[in-house]
Coordinates of C-alpha atoms in Angstrom, one line a residue:
X55 CA 80.5 74.5 88.7
X56 CA 80.3 71.3 90.9
X57 CA 83.4 69.9 92.5
X58 CA 83.3 66.7 90.3
X59 CA 82.9 68.8 87.2
X60 CA 86.1 70.8 88.1
X61 CA 87.9 67.5 88.4
X62 CA 86.6 66.2 85.1
X63 CA 87.4 69.4 83.3
X64 CA 91.0 69.6 84.7
X65 CA 91.6 65.9 84.0
X66 CA 90.7 66.5 80.4
X67 CA 92.9 69.5 80.1
X68 CA 95.9 67.7 81.7
X69 CA 95.4 64.7 79.4
X70 CA 95.2 67.0 76.3
X71 CA 98.9 68.0 77.0
X72 CA 99.9 64.4 76.3
X73 CA 102.6 64.0 79.0
X74 CA 104.2 67.3 80.1
X75 CA 101.5 67.9 82.7
X76 CA 101.2 64.3 84.0
X77 CA 102.5 65.3 87.4
X78 CA 99.6 67.7 87.9
X79 CA 96.8 66.1 89.9
X80 CA 93.3 67.1 88.5
X81 CA 91.6 66.9 91.9
X82 CA 94.3 69.1 93.5
X83 CA 93.7 71.7 90.8
X84 CA 89.9 71.4 91.4
X85 CA 90.4 72.1 95.1
X86 CA 92.5 75.2 94.4
X87 CA 89.9 76.5 92.0
X88 CA 87.0 75.9 94.4
X89 CA 89.0 77.5 97.2
X90 CA 89.6 80.6 95.0
X91 CA 86.1 81.2 93.6
X92 CA 86.6 85.0 93.0
X93 CA 89.5 85.8 90.7
X94 CA 89.1 89.6 90.6
X95 CA 87.6 92.4 92.6
X96 CA 85.2 93.1 89.8
X97 CA 83.8 89.6 90.1
X98 CA 83.2 90.3 93.8
X99 CA 81.5 93.6 93.1
X100 CA 79.1 92.1 90.5
X101 CA 78.3 89.1 92.8
X102 CA 77.8 91.2 96.0
X103 CA 75.8 93.9 94.1
X104 CA 73.3 91.1 93.2
X105 CA 73.1 90.1 96.8
X106 CA 72.3 93.7 97.9
X107 CA 69.6 94.1 95.2
X108 CA 68.0 90.8 96.3
X109 CA 68.1 91.9 99.9
X110 CA 66.6 95.3 99.0
X111 CA 63.7 93.6 97.3
X112 CA 63.2 91.3 100.2
X113 CA 63.1 94.3 102.6
X114 CA 60.5 96.0 100.4
X115 CA 58.3 92.9 100.8
X116 CA 59.0 92.5 104.6
X117 CA 60.6 95.1 106.7
X118 CA 61.8 92.5 109.2
X119 CA 64.3 91.4 106.6
X120 CA 66.7 94.3 107.3
X121 CA 70.5 94.0 106.9
X122 CA 73.4 94.8 109.2
X123 CA 77.1 95.5 109.2
X124 CA 80.0 96.4 111.5
X125 CA 82.8 98.7 110.4
X126 CA 86.1 96.9 110.1
X127 CA 89.5 98.7 109.9
X128 CA 91.6 95.7 108.9
X129 CA 91.2 92.6 106.7
X130 CA 91.7 90.3 109.7
X131 CA 88.9 92.0 111.7
X132 CA 86.5 91.6 108.8
X133 CA 87.5 88.0 108.4
X134 CA 87.0 87.2 112.0
X135 CA 83.6 88.9 112.0
X136 CA 82.4 86.7 109.1
X137 CA 83.9 83.5 110.6
X138 CA 82.0 84.3 113.8
X139 CA 78.8 85.0 112.0
X140 CA 79.0 81.7 110.1
X141 CA 79.8 79.9 113.4
X142 CA 76.9 81.4 115.4
X143 CA 74.2 81.7 112.8
X144 CA 75.2 79.2 110.1
X145 CA 74.8 81.8 107.3
X146 CA 76.1 85.2 106.2
X147 CA 72.7 86.2 104.8
X148 CA 71.9 89.9 105.3
X149 CA 75.2 90.6 107.0
X150 CA 77.6 93.0 105.3
X151 CA 80.9 94.8 105.8
X152 CA 81.1 98.5 106.3
X153 CA 84.3 100.5 105.4
X154 CA 84.4 103.7 107.4
X155 CA 86.4 106.7 106.1
X156 CA 86.7 107.8 109.8
X157 CA 88.6 104.6 110.6
X158 CA 90.7 104.8 107.5
X159 CA 91.7 108.3 108.6
X160 CA 92.3 107.4 112.2
X161 CA 94.0 104.1 111.7
X162 CA 95.2 103.5 108.1
X163 CA 96.8 106.8 106.9
X164 CA 100.6 107.0 106.3
X165 CA 100.3 110.5 107.9
X166 CA 99.4 108.8 111.2
X167 CA 96.1 109.3 113.1
X168 CA 93.9 112.0 111.4
X169 CA 90.5 113.5 112.0
X170 CA 87.7 112.6 109.7
X171 CA 88.3 115.5 107.2
X172 CA 89.4 113.6 104.0
X173 CA 93.0 114.4 104.6
X174 CA 94.1 110.7 104.3
X175 CA 95.4 109.2 101.1
X176 CA 92.4 108.4 99.0
X177 CA 94.2 105.3 97.7
X178 CA 94.1 103.9 101.2
X179 CA 90.3 103.3 100.8
X180 CA 90.5 100.9 97.8
X181 CA 93.5 99.3 99.4
X182 CA 91.5 98.4 102.5
X183 CA 88.6 97.1 100.3
X184 CA 91.1 94.8 98.5
X185 CA 92.6 93.8 101.9
X186 CA 89.2 92.9 103.3
X187 CA 88.4 90.7 100.4
X188 CA 91.8 89.1 100.5
X189 CA 91.1 88.0 104.1
X190 CA 87.6 86.8 103.3
X191 CA 88.8 84.7 100.4
X192 CA 91.5 83.2 102.6
X193 CA 88.7 82.3 105.1
X194 CA 87.0 80.4 102.3
X195 CA 90.2 78.6 101.4
X196 CA 90.9 77.7 105.0
X197 CA 87.4 76.3 105.7
X198 CA 87.2 74.4 102.4
X199 CA 90.7 73.1 103.0
X200 CA 89.5 71.5 106.2
X201 CA 86.6 70.0 104.4
X202 CA 88.9 68.5 101.8
X203 CA 91.0 67.0 104.6
X204 CA 87.8 65.5 106.0
X205 CA 87.0 64.2 102.5
X206 CA 90.4 62.4 102.3
X207 CA 89.9 60.9 105.8
X208 CA 86.4 59.6 104.8
X209 CA 87.8 58.0 101.6
X210 CA 90.6 56.4 103.6
X211 CA 88.1 54.9 106.0
X212 CA 85.9 53.7 103.1
X213 CA 83.0 55.8 104.4
X214 CA 81.0 56.5 101.1
X215 CA 78.1 58.2 102.8
X216 CA 80.4 60.7 104.6
X217 CA 82.3 61.2 101.3
X218 CA 79.1 62.1 99.5
X219 CA 77.9 64.4 102.3
X220 CA 81.2 66.3 102.2
X221 CA 81.1 66.7 98.4
X222 CA 77.5 68.0 98.7
X223 CA 78.6 70.5 101.4
X224 CA 81.4 71.7 99.1
X225 CA 79.0 72.1 96.2
X226 CA 76.7 74.1 98.4
X227 CA 79.3 76.1 100.3
X228 CA 78.4 79.6 101.3
X229 CA 81.3 82.0 100.8
X230 CA 82.5 84.5 103.5
X231 CA 82.5 87.1 100.7
X232 CA 79.7 89.6 101.4
X233 CA 78.8 93.1 100.3
X234 CA 80.8 96.0 101.5
X235 CA 79.4 99.5 101.8
X236 CA 82.4 101.7 101.3
X237 CA 82.8 105.3 102.3
X238 CA 84.0 107.6 99.5
X239 CA 83.6 110.7 101.8
X240 CA 82.6 113.7 99.8
X241 CA 84.4 112.4 96.7
X242 CA 87.9 113.7 97.4
X243 CA 87.7 116.6 94.9
X244 CA 85.6 117.4 91.9
X245 CA 83.3 115.0 90.0
X246 CA 86.2 113.7 87.9
X247 CA 88.2 112.9 91.1
X248 CA 85.1 111.1 92.5
X249 CA 84.8 109.1 89.3
X250 CA 88.5 108.0 89.3
X251 CA 88.4 107.0 93.0
X252 CA 85.0 105.2 92.5
X253 CA 86.5 103.1 89.8
X254 CA 89.4 102.1 92.0
X255 CA 87.0 101.1 94.8
X256 CA 84.8 99.1 92.5
X257 CA 87.8 97.3 90.9
X258 CA 88.8 96.4 94.5
X259 CA 85.4 94.8 95.1
X260 CA 83.0 97.5 96.4
X261 CA 79.5 97.0 95.2
X262 CA 78.1 100.0 97.2
X263 CA 79.5 103.5 97.5
X264 CA 78.4 105.9 100.2
X265 CA 78.9 109.6 99.3
X266 CA 78.0 112.7 101.3
X267 CA 76.9 116.2 100.4
X268 CA 79.6 118.2 102.2
X269 CA 82.3 120.2 100.4
X270 CA 85.4 118.1 99.7
X271 CA 87.9 120.5 101.1
X272 CA 86.0 121.3 104.3
X273 CA 84.5 117.9 105.0
X274 CA 83.9 117.1 108.7
X275 CA 82.8 114.0 110.6
X276 CA 79.0 113.9 110.5
X277 CA 78.9 114.1 114.3
X278 CA 81.1 117.2 114.7
X279 CA 80.4 120.9 114.1
X280 CA 81.4 123.0 111.2
X281 CA 79.8 121.0 108.4
X282 CA 79.4 122.8 105.1
X283 CA 77.0 121.4 102.4
X284 CA 77.0 121.9 98.6
X285 CA 74.1 122.8 96.3
X286 CA 72.2 119.9 94.9
X287 CA 73.5 120.1 91.3
X288 CA 77.1 120.0 92.6
X289 CA 76.3 116.8 94.6
X290 CA 74.4 115.2 91.8
X291 CA 77.4 115.5 89.5
X292 CA 79.2 113.2 91.9
X293 CA 76.3 110.8 92.2
X294 CA 76.3 110.5 88.4
X295 CA 80.1 110.1 88.4
X296 CA 79.7 107.1 90.7
X297 CA 77.0 105.6 88.4
X298 CA 79.2 106.1 85.3
X299 CA 82.1 104.3 87.1
X300 CA 79.8 101.3 87.9
X301 CA 78.4 101.1 84.4
X302 CA 81.8 101.5 82.7
X303 CA 83.1 98.5 84.7
X304 CA 80.1 96.4 84.0
X305 CA 78.6 96.4 87.6
X306 CA 75.1 97.3 86.5
X307 CA 73.6 96.5 89.9
X308 CA 76.0 98.8 91.8
X309 CA 74.5 100.6 94.7
X310 CA 74.9 104.3 95.5
X311 CA 74.1 105.5 99.0
X312 CA 73.7 109.3 99.3
X313 CA 74.3 110.7 102.7
X314 CA 73.0 114.1 103.8
X315 CA 74.6 116.0 106.7
X316 CA 72.0 118.8 106.3
X317 CA 70.2 118.2 109.5
X318 CA 73.3 119.3 111.5
X319 CA 75.0 121.6 108.9
X320 CA 74.1 125.2 109.0
X321 CA 76.5 126.5 106.4
X322 CA 77.0 126.5 102.7
X323 CA 80.1 127.5 100.7
X324 CA 78.2 128.8 97.7
X325 CA 74.9 130.1 96.5
X326 CA 73.3 127.7 94.0
X327 CA 72.7 128.7 90.4
X328 CA 69.0 129.4 89.7
X329 CA 67.5 130.3 86.4
X330 CA 63.8 130.0 87.1
X331 CA 61.7 130.4 90.3
X332 CA 61.2 127.2 92.1
X333 CA 64.0 125.3 90.4
X334 CA 66.4 123.2 92.5
X335 CA 68.9 126.0 92.9
X336 CA 66.1 128.4 94.0
X337 CA 64.9 125.8 96.5
X338 CA 68.4 125.5 98.0
X339 CA 68.8 129.2 98.2
X340 CA 65.4 129.6 99.8
X341 CA 66.9 128.2 103.0
X342 CA 69.6 130.9 103.3
X343 CA 69.4 133.3 106.2
X344 CA 68.8 136.6 104.4
X345 CA 67.8 140.2 105.2
X346 CA 65.8 142.4 102.9
X347 CA 67.6 145.5 101.6
X348 CA 66.7 148.5 99.6
X349 CA 68.7 149.6 96.5
X350 CA 70.3 152.4 98.5
X351 CA 71.4 150.1 101.3
X352 CA 73.8 148.0 99.1
X353 CA 77.4 147.9 100.2
X354 CA 80.6 147.2 98.3
X355 CA 81.0 143.4 97.7
X356 CA 77.4 142.5 98.6
X357 CA 75.9 139.4 97.2
X358 CA 72.3 140.0 96.4
X359 CA 69.4 137.6 95.6
X360 CA 66.3 138.7 93.7
X361 CA 63.2 136.9 94.9
X362 CA 59.6 137.9 94.2
X363 CA 60.7 141.4 93.4
X364 CA 62.6 141.8 96.7
X365 CA 66.3 142.3 97.1
X366 CA 67.7 139.9 99.7
X367 CA 71.2 139.9 101.2
X368 CA 72.4 136.4 102.4
X369 CA 74.3 136.6 105.7
X370 CA 77.9 135.9 105.0
X371 CA 80.4 135.0 107.7
X372 CA 84.0 136.2 108.0
X373 CA 85.0 132.8 106.7
X374 CA 83.1 133.7 103.5
X375 CA 80.6 131.0 104.2
X376 CA 76.8 131.6 103.9
X377 CA 74.5 130.7 106.7
X378 CA 71.2 128.8 106.6
X379 CA 68.2 129.9 108.6
X380 CA 68.0 128.2 112.0
X381 CA 65.4 125.3 112.1
X382 CA 65.6 124.5 108.4
X383 CA 67.8 121.4 108.7
X384 CA 65.0 118.9 108.5
X385 CA 63.4 120.5 105.5
X386 CA 66.8 120.6 103.7
X387 CA 67.4 117.0 104.7
X388 CA 64.1 115.9 103.2
X389 CA 64.8 117.8 100.0
X390 CA 68.3 116.4 99.7
X391 CA 66.9 112.9 100.1
X392 CA 64.2 113.2 97.5
X393 CA 66.4 114.9 95.0
X394 CA 69.1 112.2 95.4
X395 CA 66.7 109.4 94.8
X396 CA 65.2 111.2 91.8
X397 CA 68.7 111.5 90.3
X398 CA 70.1 108.0 90.6
X399 CA 70.7 107.2 94.2
X400 CA 69.5 103.8 95.5
X401 CA 69.6 104.3 99.3
X402 CA 69.7 107.2 101.7
X403 CA 71.8 107.9 104.7
X404 CA 70.5 110.6 107.1
X405 CA 73.0 111.6 109.7
X406 CA 71.2 112.6 112.9
X407 CA 72.3 113.9 116.3
X408 CA 70.7 111.2 118.3
X409 CA 69.2 107.7 117.8
X410 CA 65.5 108.4 117.9
X411 CA 63.2 106.3 115.8
X412 CA 60.4 108.8 115.6
X413 CA 62.7 111.6 114.5
X414 CA 64.1 109.5 111.7
X415 CA 60.6 108.3 110.8
X416 CA 59.3 111.8 110.6
X417 CA 61.7 112.7 107.9
X418 CA 61.3 109.3 106.1
X419 CA 57.5 109.7 106.1
X420 CA 58.0 112.9 104.1
X421 CA 60.4 111.3 101.7
X422 CA 58.2 108.3 101.2
X423 CA 55.2 110.5 100.5
X424 CA 57.1 111.3 97.2
X425 CA 59.1 108.1 96.8
X426 CA 57.2 105.2 98.5
X427 CA 60.0 102.6 98.5
X428 CA 62.7 105.0 99.8
X429 CA 65.1 103.1 102.0
X430 CA 67.6 104.2 104.6
X431 CA 71.1 103.2 105.7
X432 CA 71.4 104.3 109.3
X433 CA 74.5 104.8 111.4
X434 CA 74.1 103.3 114.8
X435 CA 77.0 105.5 115.8
X436 CA 79.3 105.2 118.8
X437 CA 79.3 109.0 118.7
X438 CA 75.9 108.7 120.4
X439 CA 75.7 108.1 124.1
X440 CA 73.1 105.3 123.7
X441 CA 72.6 104.7 127.4
X442 CA 71.9 108.4 128.2
X443 CA 69.8 109.0 125.1
X444 CA 67.5 106.1 125.6
X445 CA 67.1 106.7 129.3
X446 CA 66.2 110.3 128.6
X447 CA 63.7 109.1 125.9
X448 CA 62.0 106.8 128.5
X449 CA 62.1 109.6 131.1
X450 CA 60.3 111.9 128.7
X451 CA 57.8 109.2 127.8
X452 CA 57.1 108.6 131.5
X453 CA 56.7 112.3 132.2
X454 CA 54.4 112.8 129.2
X455 CA 52.2 109.9 130.4
X456 CA 51.9 111.5 133.9
X457 CA 54.2 109.0 135.7
X458 CA 56.1 110.1 138.7
X459 CA 59.7 110.8 137.7
X460 CA 60.8 112.5 140.9
X461 CA 63.3 109.7 141.6
X462 CA 65.3 110.5 138.5
X463 CA 67.6 113.4 137.5
X464 CA 67.3 113.6 133.8
X465 CA 70.7 115.1 133.3
X466 CA 72.4 112.4 135.3
X467 CA 70.6 109.3 134.0
X468 CA 73.9 107.8 132.8
X469 CA 74.8 107.1 136.5
X470 CA 75.3 103.5 137.6
X471 CA 72.9 104.3 140.4
X472 CA 70.0 104.0 137.9
X473 CA 71.1 100.7 136.3
X474 CA 68.6 98.5 138.2
X475 CA 65.6 100.9 137.9
X476 CA 62.5 100.2 135.7
X477 CA 63.5 103.2 133.6
X478 CA 66.9 101.7 132.8
X479 CA 65.5 98.3 132.1
X480 CA 63.0 99.8 129.6
X481 CA 65.7 101.9 128.0
X482 CA 67.9 98.9 127.4
X483 CA 64.9 97.0 125.9
X484 CA 64.4 100.0 123.5
X485 CA 68.1 99.8 122.6
X486 CA 67.8 96.1 122.0
X487 CA 64.9 96.5 119.6
X488 CA 66.0 99.8 118.0
X489 CA 67.1 98.1 114.8
X490 CA 63.9 96.1 114.3
X491 CA 61.8 99.2 115.3
X492 CA 63.7 101.4 112.9
X493 CA 63.4 99.0 110.1
X494 CA 59.6 98.7 110.6
X495 CA 58.8 102.3 111.4
X496 CA 61.5 104.4 109.7
X497 CA 62.4 102.6 106.5
X498 CA 65.8 101.6 107.7
X499 CA 67.0 98.8 105.3
X500 CA 70.6 98.6 106.6
X501 CA 71.8 99.2 110.2
X502 CA 75.5 99.6 110.7
X503 CA 77.9 100.6 113.4
X504 CA 80.7 102.8 111.9
X505 CA 83.5 102.4 114.5
X506 CA 82.8 99.3 116.7
X507 CA 86.1 97.5 116.1
X508 CA 88.0 100.7 116.8
X509 CA 86.4 100.6 120.3
X510 CA 86.6 96.9 120.9
X511 CA 90.3 96.8 120.0
X512 CA 91.0 99.6 122.5
X513 CA 88.8 98.0 125.2
X514 CA 90.2 94.4 124.9
X515 CA 93.8 95.8 124.8
X516 CA 93.1 97.9 127.9
X517 CA 91.8 94.8 129.8
X518 CA 94.8 92.7 128.8
X519 CA 97.3 95.3 129.7
X520 CA 95.7 95.9 133.1
X521 CA 95.9 92.1 133.9
X522 CA 99.1 91.1 132.2
X523 CA 101.3 94.0 133.5
X524 CA 99.6 93.8 136.9
X525 CA 99.5 91.1 139.6
X526 CA 97.9 88.5 137.3
X527 CA 100.9 88.2 135.0
X528 CA 100.5 85.4 132.4
X529 CA 97.2 84.4 134.0
X530 CA 95.8 87.6 132.8
X531 CA 96.3 86.4 129.2
X532 CA 95.5 82.7 129.8
X533 CA 92.3 83.2 131.8
X534 CA 90.8 86.2 129.8
X535 CA 92.1 85.4 126.3
X536 CA 93.3 81.9 125.5
X537 CA 91.0 79.9 127.8
X538 CA 88.0 81.8 126.4
X539 CA 89.2 81.3 122.9
X540 CA 89.4 77.5 123.4
X541 CA 86.1 77.2 125.3
X542 CA 84.2 79.5 122.9
X543 CA 85.5 77.9 119.8
X544 CA 87.3 81.0 118.4
X545 CA 89.0 79.9 115.2
X546 CA 92.2 81.9 115.6
X547 CA 93.2 80.1 118.8
X548 CA 95.0 77.9 116.2
X549 CA 96.8 81.0 114.9
X550 CA 99.1 79.0 112.6
X551 CA 96.1 77.5 110.9
X552 CA 94.4 80.9 110.6
X553 CA 97.5 82.5 109.0
X554 CA 97.5 79.8 106.3
X555 CA 100.0 77.2 107.5
X556 CA 97.8 74.2 106.7
X557 CA 96.9 75.7 103.3
X558 CA 100.6 76.0 102.7
X559 CA 101.1 72.4 103.6
X560 CA 98.4 71.3 101.2
X561 CA 100.1 73.2 98.4
X562 CA 103.5 71.8 99.3
X563 CA 102.1 68.3 98.9
X564 CA 100.5 69.2 95.6
X565 CA 103.8 70.6 94.3
X566 CA 106.3 68.2 95.8
X567 CA 104.4 65.1 96.7
X568 CA 106.1 62.9 99.3
X569 CA 109.1 65.2 99.3
X570 CA 107.1 68.0 100.9
X571 CA 108.5 69.4 104.1
X572 CA 105.3 70.2 106.0
X573 CA 104.8 72.4 109.1
X574 CA 101.9 70.5 110.5
X575 CA 103.7 67.5 111.9
X576 CA 103.7 65.9 115.3
X577 CA 106.0 68.6 116.7
X578 CA 103.6 71.5 115.8
X579 CA 102.4 72.9 119.1
X580 CA 99.0 73.7 117.5
X581 CA 98.2 70.1 118.1
X582 CA 97.6 71.0 121.8
X583 CA 94.4 72.7 120.6
X584 CA 92.9 69.8 118.8

């Protein structure tokens, strides 16, 4: 609804009360309504799901139209990210938020820092989604509040052209609210538990849920050892549970991202149920590391498979887990991906051990041979040593091309001694173009970094502590923080404004008129940053 239409509608409502509401100003109500576009998390989920579907269609038509996100562990971090994006690029198009279960476990659990093993309170995930959108909605209110102040100033100056331009800008305002891809881990229990948590996450605003095929009670970070996968049917129950949650809540465009850890997972907790040769359970079991046994060789407690008239004994570890054959990870990963898409998933997530476009593309080529529009969400993970990986990739390419690599030690390419070499320069260029290359070659629709703000918080705090508590004293803060904030136009340099002080002043004026005691007067030190 246009700004002027809000004013007219509220004016008519106030007039209809014939007196008791006469102190309510229609335009002030209109401003509050425009500043609070989204009333519920479900409104946000429906709106952002539509954005993702539109972006997916755009990517199908042109792979350069890929999307990106950064993982944010607090609402303020997410808010500042989107404010920065709008400042630098003028639009939030194709930029999302990522909610990492790893960061929830490490930073948001009441138990304190935890490993990424689904031990944190599952309610902390929807709580962070709600917090992220609270801060993004406040960013809208703050920015629009500044526009309304400019509107009042234009009216006071009699500048009709500027007044119209501001109203047009308000009517065409782009919100800070963007899609969030939210990590539901392995579902925190059985399919019913997954469904209940999915509902909470969607109600908080999530339009996209990312779920993985590990066992819930043994879940590990995708970049650590000890990962245990589940049979396809067990996983698909949880995929369906997520879809039911979306449909029940009326988010028909909701997006499900299925993540497979099969490439690096060599274990399964259970043997799949199979009723006919070649069915999904039989395909899963075909990857098990087995030994052929005769009837007389059976031992007490043996688990035996019958395949093609042969008796096979899967290798069972002392942990009671079963082992897959070495070298089957890629085949299992491809089967996981195809099966997920054939059973309701919208996007894939393949967790790899290194960022290598051709490795990813090799698997996606096989998936796309069956499902041509298969699309990938890819983790540009801080668990990779990007510098070393890409320098080694360039080294290997040089060697394969017959170039002289005698000046380089492949195992020590991380060294600063190589920073100025041609190899290092080419490696950095490959890192720079990795997202565009992956989008074009490997079907990567969405690139994200799971844990970036975990690392940036640590690095910036380390730099400040080193300077402030050292010989630089207060100059360590002023030179490296405040002066940069001012000169680079960082919005939160006016921290009172960012926390909502000016919004509060506006409301005080709405509620109390000339009697309002406002904080933004001449003695407010924030005036030093005008």
